[in-house]
mmCIF file of the C-alpha atoms, coordinates in Angstrom:
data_MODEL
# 
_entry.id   MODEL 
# 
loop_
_atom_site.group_PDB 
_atom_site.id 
_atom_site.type_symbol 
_atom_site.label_atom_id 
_atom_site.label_alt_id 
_atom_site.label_comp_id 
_atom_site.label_asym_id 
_atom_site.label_entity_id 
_atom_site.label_seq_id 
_atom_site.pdbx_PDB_ins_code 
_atom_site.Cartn_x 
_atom_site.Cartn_y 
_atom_site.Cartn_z 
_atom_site.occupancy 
_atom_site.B_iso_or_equiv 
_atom_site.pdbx_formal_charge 
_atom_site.auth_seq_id 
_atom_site.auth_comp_id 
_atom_site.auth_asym_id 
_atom_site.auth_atom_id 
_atom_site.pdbx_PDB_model_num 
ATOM 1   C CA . UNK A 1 1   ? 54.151 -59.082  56.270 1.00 0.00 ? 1   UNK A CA 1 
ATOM 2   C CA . UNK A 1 2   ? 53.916 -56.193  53.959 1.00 0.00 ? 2   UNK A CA 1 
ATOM 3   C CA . UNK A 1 3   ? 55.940 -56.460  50.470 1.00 0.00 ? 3   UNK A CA 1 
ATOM 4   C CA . UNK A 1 4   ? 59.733 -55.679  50.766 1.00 0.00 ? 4   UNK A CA 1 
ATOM 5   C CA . UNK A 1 5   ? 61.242 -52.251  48.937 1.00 0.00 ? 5   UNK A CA 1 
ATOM 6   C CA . UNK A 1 6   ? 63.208 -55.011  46.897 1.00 0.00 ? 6   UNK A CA 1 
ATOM 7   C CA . UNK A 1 7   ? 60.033 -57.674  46.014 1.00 0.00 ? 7   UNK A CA 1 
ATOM 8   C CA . UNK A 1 8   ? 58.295 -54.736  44.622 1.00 0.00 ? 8   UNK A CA 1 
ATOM 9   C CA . UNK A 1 9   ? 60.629 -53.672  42.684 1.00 0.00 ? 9   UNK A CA 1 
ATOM 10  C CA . UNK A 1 10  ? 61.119 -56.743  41.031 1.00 0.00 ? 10  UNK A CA 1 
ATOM 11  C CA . UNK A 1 11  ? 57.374 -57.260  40.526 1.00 0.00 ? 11  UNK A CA 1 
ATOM 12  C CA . UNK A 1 12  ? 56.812 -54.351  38.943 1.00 0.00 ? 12  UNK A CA 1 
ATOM 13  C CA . UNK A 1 13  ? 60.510 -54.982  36.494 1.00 0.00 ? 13  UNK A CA 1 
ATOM 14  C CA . UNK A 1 14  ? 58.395 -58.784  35.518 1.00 0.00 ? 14  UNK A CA 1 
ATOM 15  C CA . UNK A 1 15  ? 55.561 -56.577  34.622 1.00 0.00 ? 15  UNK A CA 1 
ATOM 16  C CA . UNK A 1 16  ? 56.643 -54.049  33.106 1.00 0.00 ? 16  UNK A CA 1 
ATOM 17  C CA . UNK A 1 17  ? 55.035 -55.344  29.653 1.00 0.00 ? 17  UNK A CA 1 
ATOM 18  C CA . UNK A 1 18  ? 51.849 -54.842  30.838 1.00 0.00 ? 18  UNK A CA 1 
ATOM 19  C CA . UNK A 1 19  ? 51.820 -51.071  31.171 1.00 0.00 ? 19  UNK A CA 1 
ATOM 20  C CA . UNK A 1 20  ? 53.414 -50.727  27.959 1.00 0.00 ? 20  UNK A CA 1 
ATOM 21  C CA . UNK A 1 21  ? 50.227 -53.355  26.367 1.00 0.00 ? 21  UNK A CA 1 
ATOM 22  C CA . UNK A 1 22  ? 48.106 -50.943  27.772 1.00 0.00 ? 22  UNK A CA 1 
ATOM 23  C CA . UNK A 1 23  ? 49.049 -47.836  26.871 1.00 0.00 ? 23  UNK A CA 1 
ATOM 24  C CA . UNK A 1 24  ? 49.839 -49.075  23.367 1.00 0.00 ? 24  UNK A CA 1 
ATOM 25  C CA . UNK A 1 25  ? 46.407 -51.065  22.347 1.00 0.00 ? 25  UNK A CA 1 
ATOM 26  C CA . UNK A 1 26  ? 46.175 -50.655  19.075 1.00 0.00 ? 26  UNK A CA 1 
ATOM 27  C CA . UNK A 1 27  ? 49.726 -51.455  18.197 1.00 0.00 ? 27  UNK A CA 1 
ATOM 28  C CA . UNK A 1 28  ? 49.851 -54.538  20.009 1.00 0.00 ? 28  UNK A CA 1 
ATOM 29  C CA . UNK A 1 29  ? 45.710 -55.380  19.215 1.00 0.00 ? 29  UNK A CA 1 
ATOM 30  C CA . UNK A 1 30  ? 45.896 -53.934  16.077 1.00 0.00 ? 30  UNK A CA 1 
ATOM 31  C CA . UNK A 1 31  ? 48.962 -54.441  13.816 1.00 0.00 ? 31  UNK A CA 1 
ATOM 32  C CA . UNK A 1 32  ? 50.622 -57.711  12.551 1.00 0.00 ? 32  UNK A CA 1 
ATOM 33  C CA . UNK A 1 33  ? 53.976 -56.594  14.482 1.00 0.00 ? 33  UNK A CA 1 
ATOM 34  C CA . UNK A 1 34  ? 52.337 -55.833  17.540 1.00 0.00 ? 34  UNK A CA 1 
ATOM 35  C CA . UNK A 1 35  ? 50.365 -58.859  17.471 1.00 0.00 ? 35  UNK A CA 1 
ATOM 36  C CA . UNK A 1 36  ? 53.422 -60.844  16.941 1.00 0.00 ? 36  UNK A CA 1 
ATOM 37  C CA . UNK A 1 37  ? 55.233 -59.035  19.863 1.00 0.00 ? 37  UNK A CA 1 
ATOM 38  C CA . UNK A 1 38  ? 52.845 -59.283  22.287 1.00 0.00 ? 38  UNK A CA 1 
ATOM 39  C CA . UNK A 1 39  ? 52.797 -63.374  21.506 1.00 0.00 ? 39  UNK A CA 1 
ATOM 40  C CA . UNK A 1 40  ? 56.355 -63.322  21.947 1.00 0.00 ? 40  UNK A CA 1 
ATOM 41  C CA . UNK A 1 41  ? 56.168 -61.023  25.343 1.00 0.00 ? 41  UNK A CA 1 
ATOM 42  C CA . UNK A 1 42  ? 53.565 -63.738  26.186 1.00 0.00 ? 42  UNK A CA 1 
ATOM 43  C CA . UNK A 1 43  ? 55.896 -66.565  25.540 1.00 0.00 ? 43  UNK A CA 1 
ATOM 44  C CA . UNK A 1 44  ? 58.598 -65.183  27.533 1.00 0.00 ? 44  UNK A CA 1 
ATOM 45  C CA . UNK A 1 45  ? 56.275 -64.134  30.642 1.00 0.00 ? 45  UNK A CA 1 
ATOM 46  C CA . UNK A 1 46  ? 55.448 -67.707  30.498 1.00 0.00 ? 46  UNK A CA 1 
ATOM 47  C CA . UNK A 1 47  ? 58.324 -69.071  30.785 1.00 0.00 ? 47  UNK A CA 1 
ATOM 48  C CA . UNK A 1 48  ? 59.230 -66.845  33.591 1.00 0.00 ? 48  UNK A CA 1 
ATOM 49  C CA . UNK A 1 49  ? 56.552 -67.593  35.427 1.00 0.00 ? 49  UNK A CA 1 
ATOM 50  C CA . UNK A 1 50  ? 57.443 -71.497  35.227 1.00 0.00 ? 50  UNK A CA 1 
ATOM 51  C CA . UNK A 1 51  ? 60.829 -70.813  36.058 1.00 0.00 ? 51  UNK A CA 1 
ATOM 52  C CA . UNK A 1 52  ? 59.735 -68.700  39.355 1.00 0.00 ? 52  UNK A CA 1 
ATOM 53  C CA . UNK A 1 53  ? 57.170 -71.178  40.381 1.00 0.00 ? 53  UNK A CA 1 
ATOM 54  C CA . UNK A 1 54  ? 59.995 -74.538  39.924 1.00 0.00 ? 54  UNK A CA 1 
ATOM 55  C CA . UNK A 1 55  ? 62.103 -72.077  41.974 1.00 0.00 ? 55  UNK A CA 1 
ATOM 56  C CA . UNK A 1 56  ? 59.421 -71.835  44.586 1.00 0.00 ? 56  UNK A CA 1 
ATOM 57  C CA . UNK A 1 57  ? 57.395 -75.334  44.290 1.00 0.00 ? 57  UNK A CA 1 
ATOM 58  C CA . UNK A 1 58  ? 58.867 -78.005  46.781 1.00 0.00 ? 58  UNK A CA 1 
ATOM 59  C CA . UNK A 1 59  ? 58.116 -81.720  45.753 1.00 0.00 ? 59  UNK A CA 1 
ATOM 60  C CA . UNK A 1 60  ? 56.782 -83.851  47.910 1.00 0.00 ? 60  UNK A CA 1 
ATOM 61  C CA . UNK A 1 61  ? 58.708 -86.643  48.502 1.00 0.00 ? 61  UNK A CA 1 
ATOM 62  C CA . UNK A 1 62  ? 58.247 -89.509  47.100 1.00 0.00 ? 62  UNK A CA 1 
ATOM 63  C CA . UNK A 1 63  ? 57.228 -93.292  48.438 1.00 0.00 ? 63  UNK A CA 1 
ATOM 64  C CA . UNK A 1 64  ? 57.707 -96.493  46.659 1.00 0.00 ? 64  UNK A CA 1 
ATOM 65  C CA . UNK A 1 65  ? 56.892 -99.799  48.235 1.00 0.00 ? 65  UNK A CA 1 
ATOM 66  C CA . UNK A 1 66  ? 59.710 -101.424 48.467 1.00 0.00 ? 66  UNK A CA 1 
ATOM 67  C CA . UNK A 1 67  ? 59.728 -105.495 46.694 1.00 0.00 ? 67  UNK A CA 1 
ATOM 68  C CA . UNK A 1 68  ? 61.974 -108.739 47.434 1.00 0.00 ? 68  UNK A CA 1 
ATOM 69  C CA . UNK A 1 69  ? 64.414 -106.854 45.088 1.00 0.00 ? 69  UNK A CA 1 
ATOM 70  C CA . UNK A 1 70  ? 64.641 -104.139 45.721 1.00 0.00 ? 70  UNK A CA 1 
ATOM 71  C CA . UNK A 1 71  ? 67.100 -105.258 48.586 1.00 0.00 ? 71  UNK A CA 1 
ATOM 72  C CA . UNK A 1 72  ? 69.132 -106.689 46.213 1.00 0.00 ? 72  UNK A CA 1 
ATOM 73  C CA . UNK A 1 73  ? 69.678 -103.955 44.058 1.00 0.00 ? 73  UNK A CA 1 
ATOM 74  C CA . UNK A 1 74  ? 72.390 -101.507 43.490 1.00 0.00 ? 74  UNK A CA 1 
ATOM 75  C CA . UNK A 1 75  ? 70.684 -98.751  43.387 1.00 0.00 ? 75  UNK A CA 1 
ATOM 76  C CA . UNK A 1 76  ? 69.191 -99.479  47.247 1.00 0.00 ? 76  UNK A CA 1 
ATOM 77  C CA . UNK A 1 77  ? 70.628 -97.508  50.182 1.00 0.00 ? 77  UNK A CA 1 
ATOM 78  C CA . UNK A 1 78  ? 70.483 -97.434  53.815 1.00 0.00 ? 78  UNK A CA 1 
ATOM 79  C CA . UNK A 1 79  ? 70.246 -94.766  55.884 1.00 0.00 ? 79  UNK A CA 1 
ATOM 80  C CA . UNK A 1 80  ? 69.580 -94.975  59.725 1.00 0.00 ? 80  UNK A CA 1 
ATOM 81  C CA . UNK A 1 81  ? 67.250 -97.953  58.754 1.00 0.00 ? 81  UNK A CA 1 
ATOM 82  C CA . UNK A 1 82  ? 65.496 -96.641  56.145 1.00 0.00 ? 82  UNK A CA 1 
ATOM 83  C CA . UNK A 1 83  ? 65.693 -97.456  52.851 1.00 0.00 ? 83  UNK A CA 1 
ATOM 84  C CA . UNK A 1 84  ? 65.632 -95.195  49.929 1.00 0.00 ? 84  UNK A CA 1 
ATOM 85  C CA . UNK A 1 85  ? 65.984 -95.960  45.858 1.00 0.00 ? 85  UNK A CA 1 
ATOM 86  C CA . UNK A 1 86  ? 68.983 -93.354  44.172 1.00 0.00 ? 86  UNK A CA 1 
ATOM 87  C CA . UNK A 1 87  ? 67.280 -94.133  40.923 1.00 0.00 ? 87  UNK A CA 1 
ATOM 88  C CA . UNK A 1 88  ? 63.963 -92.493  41.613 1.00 0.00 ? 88  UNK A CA 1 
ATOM 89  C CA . UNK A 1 89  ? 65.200 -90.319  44.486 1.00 0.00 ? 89  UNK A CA 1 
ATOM 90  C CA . UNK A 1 90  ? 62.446 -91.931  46.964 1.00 0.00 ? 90  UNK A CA 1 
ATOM 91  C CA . UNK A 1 91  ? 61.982 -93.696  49.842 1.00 0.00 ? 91  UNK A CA 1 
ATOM 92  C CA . UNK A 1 92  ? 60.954 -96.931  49.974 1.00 0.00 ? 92  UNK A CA 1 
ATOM 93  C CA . UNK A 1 93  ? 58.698 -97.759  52.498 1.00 0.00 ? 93  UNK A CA 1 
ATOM 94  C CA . UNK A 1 94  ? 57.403 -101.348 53.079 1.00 0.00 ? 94  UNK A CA 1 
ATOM 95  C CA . UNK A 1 95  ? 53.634 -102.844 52.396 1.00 0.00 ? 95  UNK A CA 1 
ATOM 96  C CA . UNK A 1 96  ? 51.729 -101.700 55.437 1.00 0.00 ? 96  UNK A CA 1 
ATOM 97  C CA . UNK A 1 97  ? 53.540 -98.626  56.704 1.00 0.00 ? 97  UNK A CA 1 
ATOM 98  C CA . UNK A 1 98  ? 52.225 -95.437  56.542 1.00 0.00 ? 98  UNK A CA 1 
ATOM 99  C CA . UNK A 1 99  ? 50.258 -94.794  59.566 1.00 0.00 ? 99  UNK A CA 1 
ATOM 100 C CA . UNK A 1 100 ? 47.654 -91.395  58.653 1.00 0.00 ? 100 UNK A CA 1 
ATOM 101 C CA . UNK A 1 101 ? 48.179 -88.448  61.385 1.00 0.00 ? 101 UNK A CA 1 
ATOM 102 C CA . UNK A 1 102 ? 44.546 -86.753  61.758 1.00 0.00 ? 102 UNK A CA 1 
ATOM 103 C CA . UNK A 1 103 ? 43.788 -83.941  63.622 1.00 0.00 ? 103 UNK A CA 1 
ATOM 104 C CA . UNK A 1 104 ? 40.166 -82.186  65.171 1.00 0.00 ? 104 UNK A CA 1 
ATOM 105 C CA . UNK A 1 105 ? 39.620 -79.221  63.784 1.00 0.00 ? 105 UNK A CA 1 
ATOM 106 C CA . UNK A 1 106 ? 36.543 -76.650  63.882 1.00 0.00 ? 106 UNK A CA 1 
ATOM 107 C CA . UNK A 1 107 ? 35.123 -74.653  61.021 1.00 0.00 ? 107 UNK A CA 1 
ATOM 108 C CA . UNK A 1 108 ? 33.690 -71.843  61.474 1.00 0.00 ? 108 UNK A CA 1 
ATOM 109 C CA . UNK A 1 109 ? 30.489 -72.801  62.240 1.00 0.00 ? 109 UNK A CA 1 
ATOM 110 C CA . UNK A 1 110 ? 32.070 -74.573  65.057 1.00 0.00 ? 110 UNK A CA 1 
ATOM 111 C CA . UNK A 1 111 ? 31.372 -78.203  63.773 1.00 0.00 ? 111 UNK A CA 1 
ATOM 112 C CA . UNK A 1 112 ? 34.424 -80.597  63.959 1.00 0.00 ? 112 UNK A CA 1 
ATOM 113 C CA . UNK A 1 113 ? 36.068 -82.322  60.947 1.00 0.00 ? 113 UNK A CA 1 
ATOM 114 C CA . UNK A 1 114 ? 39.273 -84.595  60.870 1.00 0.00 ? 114 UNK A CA 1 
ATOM 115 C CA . UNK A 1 115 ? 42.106 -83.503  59.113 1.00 0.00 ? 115 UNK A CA 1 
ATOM 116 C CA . UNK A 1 116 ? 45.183 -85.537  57.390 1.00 0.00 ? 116 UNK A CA 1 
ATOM 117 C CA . UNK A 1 117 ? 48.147 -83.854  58.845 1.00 0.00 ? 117 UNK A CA 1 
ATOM 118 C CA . UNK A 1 118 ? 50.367 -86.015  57.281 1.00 0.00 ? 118 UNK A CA 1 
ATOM 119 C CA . UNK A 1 119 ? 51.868 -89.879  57.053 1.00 0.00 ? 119 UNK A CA 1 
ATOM 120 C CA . UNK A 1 120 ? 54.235 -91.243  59.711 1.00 0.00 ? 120 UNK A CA 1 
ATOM 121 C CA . UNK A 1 121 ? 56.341 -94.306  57.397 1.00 0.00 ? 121 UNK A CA 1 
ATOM 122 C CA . UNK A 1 122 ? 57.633 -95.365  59.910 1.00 0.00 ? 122 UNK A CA 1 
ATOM 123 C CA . UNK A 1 123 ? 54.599 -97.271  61.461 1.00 0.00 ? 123 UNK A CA 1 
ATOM 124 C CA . UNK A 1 124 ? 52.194 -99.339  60.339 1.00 0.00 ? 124 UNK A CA 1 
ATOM 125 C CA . UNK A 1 125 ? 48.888 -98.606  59.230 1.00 0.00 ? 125 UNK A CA 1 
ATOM 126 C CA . UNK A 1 126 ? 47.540 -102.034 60.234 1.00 0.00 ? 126 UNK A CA 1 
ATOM 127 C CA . UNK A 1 127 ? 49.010 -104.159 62.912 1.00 0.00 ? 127 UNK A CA 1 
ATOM 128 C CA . UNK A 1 128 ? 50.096 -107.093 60.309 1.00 0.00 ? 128 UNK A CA 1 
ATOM 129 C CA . UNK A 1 129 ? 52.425 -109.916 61.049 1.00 0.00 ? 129 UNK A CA 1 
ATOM 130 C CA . UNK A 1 130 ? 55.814 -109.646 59.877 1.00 0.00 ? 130 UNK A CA 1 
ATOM 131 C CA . UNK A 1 131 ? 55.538 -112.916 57.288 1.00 0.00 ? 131 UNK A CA 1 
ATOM 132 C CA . UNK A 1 132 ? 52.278 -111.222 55.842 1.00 0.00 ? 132 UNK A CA 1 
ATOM 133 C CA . UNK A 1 133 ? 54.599 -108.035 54.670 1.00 0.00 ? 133 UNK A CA 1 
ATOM 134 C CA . UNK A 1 134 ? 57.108 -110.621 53.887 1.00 0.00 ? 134 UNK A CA 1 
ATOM 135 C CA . UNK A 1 135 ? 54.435 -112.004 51.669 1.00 0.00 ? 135 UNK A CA 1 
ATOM 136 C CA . UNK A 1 136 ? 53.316 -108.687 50.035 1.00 0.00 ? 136 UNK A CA 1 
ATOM 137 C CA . UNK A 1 137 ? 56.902 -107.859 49.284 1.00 0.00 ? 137 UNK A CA 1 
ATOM 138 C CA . UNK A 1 138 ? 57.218 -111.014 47.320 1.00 0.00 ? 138 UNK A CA 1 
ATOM 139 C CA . UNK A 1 139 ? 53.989 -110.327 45.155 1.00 0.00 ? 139 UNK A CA 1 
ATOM 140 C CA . UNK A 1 140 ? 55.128 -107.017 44.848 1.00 0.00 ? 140 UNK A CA 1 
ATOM 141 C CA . UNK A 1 141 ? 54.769 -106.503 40.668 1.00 0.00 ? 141 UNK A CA 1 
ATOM 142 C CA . UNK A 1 142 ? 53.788 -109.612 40.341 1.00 0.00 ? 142 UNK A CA 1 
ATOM 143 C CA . UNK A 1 143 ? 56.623 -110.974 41.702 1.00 0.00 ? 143 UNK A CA 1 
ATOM 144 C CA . UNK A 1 144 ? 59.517 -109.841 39.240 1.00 0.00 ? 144 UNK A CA 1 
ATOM 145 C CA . UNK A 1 145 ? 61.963 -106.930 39.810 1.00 0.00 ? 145 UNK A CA 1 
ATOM 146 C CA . UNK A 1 146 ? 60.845 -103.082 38.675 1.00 0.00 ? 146 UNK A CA 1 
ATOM 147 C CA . UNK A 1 147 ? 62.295 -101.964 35.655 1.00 0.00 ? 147 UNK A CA 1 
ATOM 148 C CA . UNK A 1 148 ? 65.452 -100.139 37.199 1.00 0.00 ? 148 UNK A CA 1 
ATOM 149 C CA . UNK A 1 149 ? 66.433 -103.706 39.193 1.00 0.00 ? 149 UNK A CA 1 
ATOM 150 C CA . UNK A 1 150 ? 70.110 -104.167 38.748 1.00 0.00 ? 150 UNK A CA 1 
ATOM 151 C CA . UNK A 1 151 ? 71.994 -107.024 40.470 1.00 0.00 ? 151 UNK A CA 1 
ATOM 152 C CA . UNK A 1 152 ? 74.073 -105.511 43.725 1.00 0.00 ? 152 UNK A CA 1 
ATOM 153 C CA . UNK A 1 153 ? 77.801 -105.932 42.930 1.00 0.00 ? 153 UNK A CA 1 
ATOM 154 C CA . UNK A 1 154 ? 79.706 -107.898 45.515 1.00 0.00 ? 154 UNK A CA 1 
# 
């Protein structure tokens, strides 16, 4: 798991700029131009450092629950029965669903603490009647369609 001949080359390329600070102090610490070029090599190592970490960073995914209209809407899909929104990229899931996974695990000290794994949408989290989620969808915003709602074409 060491770093690659490649990675650390290209770490020490991105920074570069911080030998050169360095070794030049009183330029960049003590001149108007240096001053202004080290805000400028800050800028940019700023950017580049969002860039790599969008690059990097994977979103979690995103759950919506789903309302009475939302099955009437155009921008609703199926897929192998779920249903996701291509106007938010999510999935939307339900009222109810979302069942926590926990798991046991010990700290060091050896005591035991639960920990969230992750969601399973696909169940429920409570076992609620079917009319009752029929219900909740309805109220759902208080009843009227989100803000993206746009009538299904036929």
């Amino acid at each position: 798991m060491g770093v690659e001949q490649g990675d650390e080359e290209k770490h020490s390329g991105a920074f570069s700029w911080v030998k050169d600070v360095y070794e030049n102090l009183d330029y960049y610490l003590g001149t108007e131009e240096g001053r202004r070029k080290l805000e400028e090599i800050a800028r940019s190592e700023s950017q580049r450092l969002e860039d790599e970490i969008a690059r990097v960073h994977r979103p979690q995914r995103e759950i919506i629950w789903m309302s009475r209209w939302c099955l009437r809407c155009s921008h609703m899909r199926e897929h192998r029965g779920r249903y996701y929104c291509e106007f938010h990229n999510t999935r939307l899931v339900k009222p109810f669903h979302g069942r926590p996974l926990w798991a046991v695990v010990a700290d060091q000290e050896g005591d035991a603490h639960y920990v969230l794994l992750g969601i399973d949408w696909d169940k429920r989290w409570e076992e609620v009647e079917d009319y009752i989620v029929s219900a909740a969808m309805d109220a759902i915003n208080g009843g009227r369609p989100y803000f993206c709602y746009e009538p299904a074409k036929e």
